[in-house]
Short mmCIF file of C-alpha atoms and ligand atoms in Angstrom, two decimals:
data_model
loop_
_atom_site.label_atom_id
_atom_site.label_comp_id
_atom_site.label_asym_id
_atom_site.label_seq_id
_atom_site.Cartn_x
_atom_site.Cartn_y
_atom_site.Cartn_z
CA UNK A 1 96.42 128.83 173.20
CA UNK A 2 97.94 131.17 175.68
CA UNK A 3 100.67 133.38 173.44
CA UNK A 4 103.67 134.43 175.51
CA UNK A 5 106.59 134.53 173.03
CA UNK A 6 105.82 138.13 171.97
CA UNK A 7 110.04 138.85 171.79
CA UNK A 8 110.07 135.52 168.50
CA UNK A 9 107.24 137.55 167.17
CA UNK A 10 104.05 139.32 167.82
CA UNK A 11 100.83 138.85 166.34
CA UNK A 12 99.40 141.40 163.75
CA UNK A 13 97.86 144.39 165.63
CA UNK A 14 94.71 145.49 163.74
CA UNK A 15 96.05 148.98 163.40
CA UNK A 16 98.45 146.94 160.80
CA UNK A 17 96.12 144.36 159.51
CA UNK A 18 94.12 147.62 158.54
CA UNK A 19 96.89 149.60 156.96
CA UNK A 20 98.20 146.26 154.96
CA UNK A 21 95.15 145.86 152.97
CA UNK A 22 94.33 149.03 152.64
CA UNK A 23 97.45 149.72 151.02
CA UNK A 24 97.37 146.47 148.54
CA UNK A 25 94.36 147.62 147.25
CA UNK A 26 95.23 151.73 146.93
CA UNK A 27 98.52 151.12 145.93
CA UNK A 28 99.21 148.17 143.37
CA UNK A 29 102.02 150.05 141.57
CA UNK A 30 105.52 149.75 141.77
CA UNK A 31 107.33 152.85 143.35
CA UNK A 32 110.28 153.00 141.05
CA UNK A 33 107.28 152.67 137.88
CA UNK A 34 107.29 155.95 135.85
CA UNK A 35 103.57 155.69 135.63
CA UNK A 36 100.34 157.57 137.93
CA UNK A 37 100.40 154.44 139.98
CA UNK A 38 104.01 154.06 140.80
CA UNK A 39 104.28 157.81 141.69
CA UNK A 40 101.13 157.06 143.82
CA UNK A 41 103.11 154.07 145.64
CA UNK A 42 106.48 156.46 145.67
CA UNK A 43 104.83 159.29 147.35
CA UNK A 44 103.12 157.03 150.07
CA UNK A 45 106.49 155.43 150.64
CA UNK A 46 107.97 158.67 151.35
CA UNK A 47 105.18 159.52 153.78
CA UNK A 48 105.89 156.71 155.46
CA UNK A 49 109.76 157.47 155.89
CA UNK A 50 108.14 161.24 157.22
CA UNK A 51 105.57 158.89 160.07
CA UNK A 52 109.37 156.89 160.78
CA UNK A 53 111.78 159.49 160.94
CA UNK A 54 109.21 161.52 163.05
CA UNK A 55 109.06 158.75 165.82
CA UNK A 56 112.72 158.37 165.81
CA UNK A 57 113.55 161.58 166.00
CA UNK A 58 115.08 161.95 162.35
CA UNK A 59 115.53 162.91 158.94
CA UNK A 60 113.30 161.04 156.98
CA UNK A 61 115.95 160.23 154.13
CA UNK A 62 118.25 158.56 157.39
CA UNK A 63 115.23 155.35 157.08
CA UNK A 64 116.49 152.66 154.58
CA UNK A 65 113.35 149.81 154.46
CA UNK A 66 114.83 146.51 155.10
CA UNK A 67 113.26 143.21 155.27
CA UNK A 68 113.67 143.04 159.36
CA UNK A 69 116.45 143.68 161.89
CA UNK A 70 118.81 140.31 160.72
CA UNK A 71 119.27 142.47 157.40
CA UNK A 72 119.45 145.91 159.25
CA UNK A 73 122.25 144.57 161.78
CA UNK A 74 124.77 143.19 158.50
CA UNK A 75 123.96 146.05 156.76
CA UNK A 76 125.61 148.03 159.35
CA UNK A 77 128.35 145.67 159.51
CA UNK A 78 129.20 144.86 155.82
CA UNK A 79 129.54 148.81 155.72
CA UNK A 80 131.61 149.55 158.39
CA UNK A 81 133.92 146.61 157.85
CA UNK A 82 134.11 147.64 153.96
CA UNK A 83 135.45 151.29 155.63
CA UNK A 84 137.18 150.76 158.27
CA UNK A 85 140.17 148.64 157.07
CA UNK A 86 141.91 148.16 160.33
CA UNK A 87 140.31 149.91 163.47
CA UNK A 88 138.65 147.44 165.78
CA UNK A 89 134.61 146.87 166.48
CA UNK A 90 133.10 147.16 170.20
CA UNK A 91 130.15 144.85 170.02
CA UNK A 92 128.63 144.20 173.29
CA UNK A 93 128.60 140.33 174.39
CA UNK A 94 124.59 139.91 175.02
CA UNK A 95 124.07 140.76 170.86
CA UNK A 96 121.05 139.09 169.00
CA UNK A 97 123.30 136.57 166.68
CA UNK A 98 122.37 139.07 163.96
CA UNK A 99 124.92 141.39 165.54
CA UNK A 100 127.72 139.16 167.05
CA UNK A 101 127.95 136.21 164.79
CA UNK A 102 128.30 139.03 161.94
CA UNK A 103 130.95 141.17 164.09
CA UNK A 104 132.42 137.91 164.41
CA UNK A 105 132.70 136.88 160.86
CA UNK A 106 133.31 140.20 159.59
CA UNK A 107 135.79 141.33 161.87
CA UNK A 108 137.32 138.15 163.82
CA UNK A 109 140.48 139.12 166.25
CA UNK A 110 138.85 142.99 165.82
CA UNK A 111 136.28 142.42 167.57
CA UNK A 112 136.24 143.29 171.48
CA UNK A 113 133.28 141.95 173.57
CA UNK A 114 131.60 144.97 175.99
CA UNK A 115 131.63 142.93 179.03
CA UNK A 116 128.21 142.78 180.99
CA UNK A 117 127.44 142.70 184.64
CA UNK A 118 125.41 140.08 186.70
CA UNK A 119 122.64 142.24 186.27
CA UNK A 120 123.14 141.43 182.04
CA UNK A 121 123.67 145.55 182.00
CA UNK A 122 126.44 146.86 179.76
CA UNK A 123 129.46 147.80 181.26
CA UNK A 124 130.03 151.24 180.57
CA UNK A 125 133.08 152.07 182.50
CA UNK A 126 134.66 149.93 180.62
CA UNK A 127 133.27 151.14 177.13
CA UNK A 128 134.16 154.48 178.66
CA UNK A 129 138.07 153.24 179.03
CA UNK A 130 138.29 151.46 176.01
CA UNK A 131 137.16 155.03 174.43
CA UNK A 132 139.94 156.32 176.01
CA UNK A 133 142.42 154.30 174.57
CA UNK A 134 141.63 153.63 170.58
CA UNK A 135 138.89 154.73 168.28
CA UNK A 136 136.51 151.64 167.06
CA UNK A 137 134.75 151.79 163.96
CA UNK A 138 131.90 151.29 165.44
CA UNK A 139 130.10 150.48 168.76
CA UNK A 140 127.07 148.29 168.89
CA UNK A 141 124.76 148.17 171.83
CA UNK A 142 121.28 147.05 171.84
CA UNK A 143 118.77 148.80 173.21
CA UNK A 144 116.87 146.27 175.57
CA UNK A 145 118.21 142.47 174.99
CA UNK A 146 115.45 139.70 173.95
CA UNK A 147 116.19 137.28 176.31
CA UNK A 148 115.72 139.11 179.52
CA UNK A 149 114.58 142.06 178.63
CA UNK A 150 117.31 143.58 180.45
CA UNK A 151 117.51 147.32 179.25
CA UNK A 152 120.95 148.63 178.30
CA UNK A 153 122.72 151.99 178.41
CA UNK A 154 122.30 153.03 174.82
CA UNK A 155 121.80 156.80 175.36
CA UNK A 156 125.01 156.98 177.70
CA UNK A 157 127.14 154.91 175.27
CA UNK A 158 125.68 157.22 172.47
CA UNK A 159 126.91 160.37 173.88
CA UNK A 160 130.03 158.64 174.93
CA UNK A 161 131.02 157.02 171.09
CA UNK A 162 130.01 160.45 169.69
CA UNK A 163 132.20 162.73 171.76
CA UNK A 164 135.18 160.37 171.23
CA UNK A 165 134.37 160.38 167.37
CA UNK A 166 133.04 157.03 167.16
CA UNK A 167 129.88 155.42 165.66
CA UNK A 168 127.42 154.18 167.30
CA UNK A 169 124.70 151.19 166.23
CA UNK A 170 121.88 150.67 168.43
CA UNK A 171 120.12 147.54 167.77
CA UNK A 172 116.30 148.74 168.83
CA UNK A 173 114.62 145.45 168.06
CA UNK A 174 112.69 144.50 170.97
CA UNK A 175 112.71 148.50 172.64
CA UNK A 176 110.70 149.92 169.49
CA UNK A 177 106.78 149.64 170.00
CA UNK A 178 107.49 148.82 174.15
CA UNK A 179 109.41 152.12 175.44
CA UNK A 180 109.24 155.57 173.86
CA UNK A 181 111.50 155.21 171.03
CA UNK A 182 112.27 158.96 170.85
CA UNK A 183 116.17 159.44 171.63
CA UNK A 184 116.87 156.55 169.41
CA UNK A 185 117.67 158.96 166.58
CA UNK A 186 120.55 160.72 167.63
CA UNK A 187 121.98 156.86 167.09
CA UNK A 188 124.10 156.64 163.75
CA UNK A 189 122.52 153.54 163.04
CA UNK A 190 119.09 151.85 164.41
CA UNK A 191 117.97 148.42 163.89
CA UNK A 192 114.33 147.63 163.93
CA UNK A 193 111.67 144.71 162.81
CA UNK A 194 108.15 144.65 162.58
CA UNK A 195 106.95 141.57 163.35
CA UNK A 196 108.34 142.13 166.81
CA UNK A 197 105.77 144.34 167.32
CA UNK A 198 102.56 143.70 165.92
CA UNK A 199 103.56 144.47 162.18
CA UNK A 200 104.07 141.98 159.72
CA UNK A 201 107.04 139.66 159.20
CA UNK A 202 109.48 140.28 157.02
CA UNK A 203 110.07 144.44 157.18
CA UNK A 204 112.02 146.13 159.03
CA UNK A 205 114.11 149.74 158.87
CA UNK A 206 118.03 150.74 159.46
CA UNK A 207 117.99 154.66 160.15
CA UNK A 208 121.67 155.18 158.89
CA UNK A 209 123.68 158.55 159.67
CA UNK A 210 122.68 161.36 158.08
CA UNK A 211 124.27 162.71 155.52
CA UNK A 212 126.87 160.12 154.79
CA UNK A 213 126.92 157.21 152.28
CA UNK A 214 125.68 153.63 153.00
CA UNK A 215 127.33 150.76 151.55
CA UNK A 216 124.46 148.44 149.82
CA UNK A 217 124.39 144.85 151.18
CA UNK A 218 122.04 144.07 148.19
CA UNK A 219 122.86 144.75 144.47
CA UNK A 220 120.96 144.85 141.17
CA UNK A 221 118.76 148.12 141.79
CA UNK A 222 118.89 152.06 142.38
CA UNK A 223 116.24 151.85 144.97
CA UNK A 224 116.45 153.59 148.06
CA UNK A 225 118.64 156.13 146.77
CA UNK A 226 121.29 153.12 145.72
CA UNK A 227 121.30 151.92 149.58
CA UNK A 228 119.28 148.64 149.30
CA UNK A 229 118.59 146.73 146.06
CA UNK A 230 114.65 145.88 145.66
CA UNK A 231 111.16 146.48 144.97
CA UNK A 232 109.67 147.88 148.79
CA UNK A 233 107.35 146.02 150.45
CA UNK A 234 105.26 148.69 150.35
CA UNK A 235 102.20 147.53 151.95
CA UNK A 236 104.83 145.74 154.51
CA UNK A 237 105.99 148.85 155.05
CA UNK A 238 102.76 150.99 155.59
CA UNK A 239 101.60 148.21 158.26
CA UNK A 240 105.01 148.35 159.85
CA UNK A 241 104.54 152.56 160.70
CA UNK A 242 100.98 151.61 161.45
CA UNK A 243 101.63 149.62 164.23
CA UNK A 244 104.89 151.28 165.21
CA UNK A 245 102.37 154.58 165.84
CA UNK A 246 99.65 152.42 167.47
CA UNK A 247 102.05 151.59 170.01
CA UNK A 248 103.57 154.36 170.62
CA UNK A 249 100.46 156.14 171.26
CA UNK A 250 99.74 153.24 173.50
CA UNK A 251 102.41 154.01 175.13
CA UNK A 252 101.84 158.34 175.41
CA UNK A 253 98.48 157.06 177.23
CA UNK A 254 99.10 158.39 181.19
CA UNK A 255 100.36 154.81 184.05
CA UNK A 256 100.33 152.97 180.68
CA UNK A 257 103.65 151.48 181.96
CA UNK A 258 103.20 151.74 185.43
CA UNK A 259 100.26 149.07 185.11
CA UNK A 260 102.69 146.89 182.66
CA UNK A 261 105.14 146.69 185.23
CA UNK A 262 102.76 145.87 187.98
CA UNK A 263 101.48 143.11 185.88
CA UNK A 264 105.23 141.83 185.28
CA UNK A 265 106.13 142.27 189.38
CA UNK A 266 102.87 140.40 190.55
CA UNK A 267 103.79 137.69 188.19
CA UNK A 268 107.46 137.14 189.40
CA UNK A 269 106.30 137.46 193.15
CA UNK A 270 103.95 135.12 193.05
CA UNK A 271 105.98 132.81 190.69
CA UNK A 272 109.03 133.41 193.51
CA UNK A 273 106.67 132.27 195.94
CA UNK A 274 105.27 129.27 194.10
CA UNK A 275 108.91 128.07 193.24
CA UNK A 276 111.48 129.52 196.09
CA UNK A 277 114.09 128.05 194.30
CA UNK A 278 113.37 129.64 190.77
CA UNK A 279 115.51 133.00 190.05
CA UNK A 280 114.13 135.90 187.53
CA UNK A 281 116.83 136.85 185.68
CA UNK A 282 118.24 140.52 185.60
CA UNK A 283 116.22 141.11 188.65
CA UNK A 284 118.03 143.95 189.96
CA UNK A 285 117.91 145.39 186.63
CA UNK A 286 115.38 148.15 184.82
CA UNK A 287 114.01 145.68 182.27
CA UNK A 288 111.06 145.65 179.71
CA UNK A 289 107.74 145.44 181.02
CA UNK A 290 106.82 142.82 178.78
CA UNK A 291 109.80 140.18 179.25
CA UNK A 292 110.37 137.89 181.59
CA UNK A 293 113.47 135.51 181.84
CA UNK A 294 113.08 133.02 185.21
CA UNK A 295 116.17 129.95 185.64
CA UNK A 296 113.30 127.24 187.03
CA UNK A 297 114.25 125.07 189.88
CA UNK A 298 116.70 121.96 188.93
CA UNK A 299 114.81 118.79 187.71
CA UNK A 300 116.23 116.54 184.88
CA UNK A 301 115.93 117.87 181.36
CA UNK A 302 113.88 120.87 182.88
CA UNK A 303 114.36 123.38 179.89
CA UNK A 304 112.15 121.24 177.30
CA UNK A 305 110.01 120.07 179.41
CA UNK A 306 109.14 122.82 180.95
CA UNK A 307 108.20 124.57 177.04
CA UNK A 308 107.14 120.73 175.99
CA UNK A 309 104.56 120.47 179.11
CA UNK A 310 103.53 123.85 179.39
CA UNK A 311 102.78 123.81 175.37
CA UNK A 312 100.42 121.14 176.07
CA UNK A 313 98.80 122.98 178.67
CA UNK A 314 98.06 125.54 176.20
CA UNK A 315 100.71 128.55 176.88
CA UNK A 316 103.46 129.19 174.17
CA UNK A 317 106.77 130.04 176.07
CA UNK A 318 110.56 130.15 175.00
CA UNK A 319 113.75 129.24 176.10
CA UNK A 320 115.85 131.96 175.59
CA UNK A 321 116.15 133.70 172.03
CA UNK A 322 114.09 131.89 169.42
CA UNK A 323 116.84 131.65 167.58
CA UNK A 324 119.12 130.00 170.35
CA UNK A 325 115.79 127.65 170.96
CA UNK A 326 116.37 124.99 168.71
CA UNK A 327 120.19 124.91 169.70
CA UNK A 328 122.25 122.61 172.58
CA UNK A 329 124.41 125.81 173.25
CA UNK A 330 123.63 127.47 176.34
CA UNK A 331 122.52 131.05 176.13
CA UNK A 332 125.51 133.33 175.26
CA UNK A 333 123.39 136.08 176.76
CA UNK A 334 123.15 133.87 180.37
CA UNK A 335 126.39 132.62 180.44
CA UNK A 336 127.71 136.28 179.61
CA UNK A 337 125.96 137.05 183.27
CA UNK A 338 128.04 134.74 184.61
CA UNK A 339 125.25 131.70 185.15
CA UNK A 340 126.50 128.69 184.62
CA UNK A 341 125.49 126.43 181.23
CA UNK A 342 123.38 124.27 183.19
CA UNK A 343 121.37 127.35 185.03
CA UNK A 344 121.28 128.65 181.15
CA UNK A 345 119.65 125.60 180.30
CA UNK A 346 116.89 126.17 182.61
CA UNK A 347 116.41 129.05 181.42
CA UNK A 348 112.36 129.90 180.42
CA UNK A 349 111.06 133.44 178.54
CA UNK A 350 107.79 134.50 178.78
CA UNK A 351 107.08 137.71 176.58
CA UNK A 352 103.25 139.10 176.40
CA UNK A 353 102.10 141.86 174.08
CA UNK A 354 99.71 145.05 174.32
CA UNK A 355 96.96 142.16 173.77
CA UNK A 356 97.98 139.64 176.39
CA UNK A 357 95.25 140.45 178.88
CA UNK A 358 96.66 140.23 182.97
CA UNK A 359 94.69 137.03 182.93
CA UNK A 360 97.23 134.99 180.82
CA UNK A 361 99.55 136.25 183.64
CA UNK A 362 97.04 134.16 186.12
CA UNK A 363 96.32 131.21 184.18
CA UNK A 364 100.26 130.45 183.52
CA UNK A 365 100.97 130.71 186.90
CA UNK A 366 98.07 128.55 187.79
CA UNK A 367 99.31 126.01 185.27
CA UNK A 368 103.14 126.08 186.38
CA UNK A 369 102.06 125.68 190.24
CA UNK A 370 100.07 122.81 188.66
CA UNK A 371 102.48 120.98 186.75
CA UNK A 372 105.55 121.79 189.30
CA UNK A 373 105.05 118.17 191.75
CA UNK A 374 104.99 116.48 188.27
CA UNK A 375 108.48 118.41 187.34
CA UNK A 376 110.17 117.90 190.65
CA UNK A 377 108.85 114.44 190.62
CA UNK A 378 111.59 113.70 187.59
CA UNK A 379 114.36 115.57 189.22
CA UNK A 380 115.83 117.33 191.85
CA UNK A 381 113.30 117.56 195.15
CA UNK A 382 113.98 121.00 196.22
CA UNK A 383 110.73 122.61 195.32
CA UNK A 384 108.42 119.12 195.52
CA UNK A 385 107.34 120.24 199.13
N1 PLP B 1 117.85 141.76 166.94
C1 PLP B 1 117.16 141.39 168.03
C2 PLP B 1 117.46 142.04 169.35
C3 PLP B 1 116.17 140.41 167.94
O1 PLP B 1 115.50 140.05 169.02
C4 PLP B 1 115.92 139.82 166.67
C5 PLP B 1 114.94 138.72 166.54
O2 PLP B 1 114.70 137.97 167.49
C6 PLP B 1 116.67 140.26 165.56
C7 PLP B 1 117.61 141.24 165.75
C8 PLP B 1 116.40 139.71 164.19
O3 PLP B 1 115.16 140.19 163.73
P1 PLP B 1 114.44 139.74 162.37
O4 PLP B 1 113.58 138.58 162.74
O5 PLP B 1 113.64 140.91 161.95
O6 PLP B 1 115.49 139.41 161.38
#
């Protein structure tokens, strides 16, 4: 099987496959354990906030260990909407569900949207306005959205929300472990998840402001300085730095990215050429090197079986978020780009990893030029020629 859903979750890298069982067998204690072997797990859990904080850019008691970004993202909500008792949130409309179903829950008529162009990039002229006018308790932009890829404006909206004494949360799921991730410190608040790239599921960090308080999500334990309830994952946790450096080192290695994004443009030119009537979306746009997002030409029922048939061909795509997969709702992302529900619906992601070799590139191209007379055959005729 060809594995291009990298942005649902990426494979174990053997950096972290290493680190995990190194550290179940070295480390069997509990850290909060008064004994030799839970000072033993304590002090390797604070080296491991040190490894963090140091590829952030922070203070290494900022990290809070979560158990992935989902957790992270309420965290930061819960808190702020436990503070702030009636300023507003600015949450941009492209948000993982972890971020906007929350805002919405949490906060209701509060919340304001941060509109996003056609391009699925922030608007920050009118972040910049809305600054102007009233104080938000917080502003949450992600860093680089999982549908598209589409990178947004974090650093500018940082520097924006902190000279107009607001706080900023920068959801850094699917940026950490593909771009640089240095910058993403000055951020109050930082979302991130292993398992999106090449750690193991089920840890993930917040770095919270420094300094200041957190509100615990979780009760029934002084862990974590009182911030999060719960034994560590410790060995989670180890893997999680271990693959956050391998990638980052991966990504210090000289036209690294340049080659990434070569592989991504060949791709979408030859796909374009394949399927005129196909569109990539956020084309205009700076986006990740290892996401693409393409609205496939109109056939009946295209989305599934596009994902049904190319499954059985052996490549593992998406529609859209893997959480918005299983749904009939249109992509809130797409439709926030202004595409209508039924280009949303035809909506396909392909994400590849530091693994994917430029061959599964070839091969799914190969296969979609392969099954498209069969698609167009169902459907609409424009591509059938
Ligand atoms: N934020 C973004 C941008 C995501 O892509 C995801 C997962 O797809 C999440 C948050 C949730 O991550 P987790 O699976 O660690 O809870």
């Amino acid at each position: 099987m060809t594995y291009l859903d990298h942005n649902a979750t990426s494979p174990l890298l053997p950096e972290a496959r290493v680190a995990w069982l190194d550290a179940e067998d070295r480390f069997p204690g509990n850290p909060s354990s008064p004994h030799r072997l839970g000072t033993r797990a304590d002090a390797a859990l604070d080296q491991a906030r040190q490894r963090l904080a140091a590829i952030l850019g922070c203070s290494p008691p900022d990290i809070v260990w979560t158990s992935g970004a989902t957790e992270a993202c309420n965290t930061v909500l819960h808190h702020t909407a436990a503070r702030a008792s009636a300023a507003p949130v600015c949450v941009s409309a492209i948000e993982h569900p972890a971020v906007l179903e929350t805002a919405r829950h949490l906060f209701r008529d509060r919340l304001h949207l941060i509109p996003v162009g056609r391009d699925g990039v922030a608007d920050l002229a009118w972040l910049t306005h809305h600054l102007a006018r009233e104080r938000p308790a917080l502003v949450a932009l992600m860093a680089a959205n999982n549908e598209t890829g589409v990178l947004q404006p974090w650093r500018e909206a940082q520097e924006r929300c902190t000279a107009a004494g607001a706080a900023f949360f920068c959801d850094a799921t699917q940026w950490c472990g593909r771009l640089p991730a240095r910058g993403l410190g000055a951020c109050d608040f930082v979302a991130g998840s292993a398992h999106k790239f090449g750690g193991p599921r089920g840890v993930g960090f917040l770095k919270t402001p420094s300094g200041s308080p957190l509100l615990p999500l979780f009760h029934g334990g002084q862990q974590q300085e009182g911030r999060r309830a719960g034994t560590e994952n410790l060995p989670g946790i180890l893997a999680l730095v271990a693959a956050f450096e391998a990638c980052e080192a991966r990504l210090a290695s000289e036209g690294t990215l340049p080659a990434r994004r070569a592989m991504r443009d060949r791709f979408e030119r030859d796909l374009l050429a394949a399927l005129p009537s196909a569109t990539v979306t956020g084309a205009g746009a700076e986006r990740l090197w290892n996401t693409i997002n393409v609205v496939m030409p109109e056939v009946a029922d295209c989305r599934q079986r596009w994902v049904v048939k190319l499954d059985k061909a052996g490549f593992a795509v998406s529609t859209g978020s893997a959480c918005a997969s299983g749904s009939e709702q249109p992509s809130h992302v797409l439709t926030a780009m202004g595409r209508r529900a039924d280009e949303a619906g035809r909506a396909l992601r392909f994400s590849a990893g530091w693994l994917t070799p430029d061959s599964a590139w070839h091969d799914l191209l190969r296969a979609i030029v392969a099954l498209q007379p069969e698609m167009a055959g169902t459907g609409s005729v424009a591509d059938a020629r």
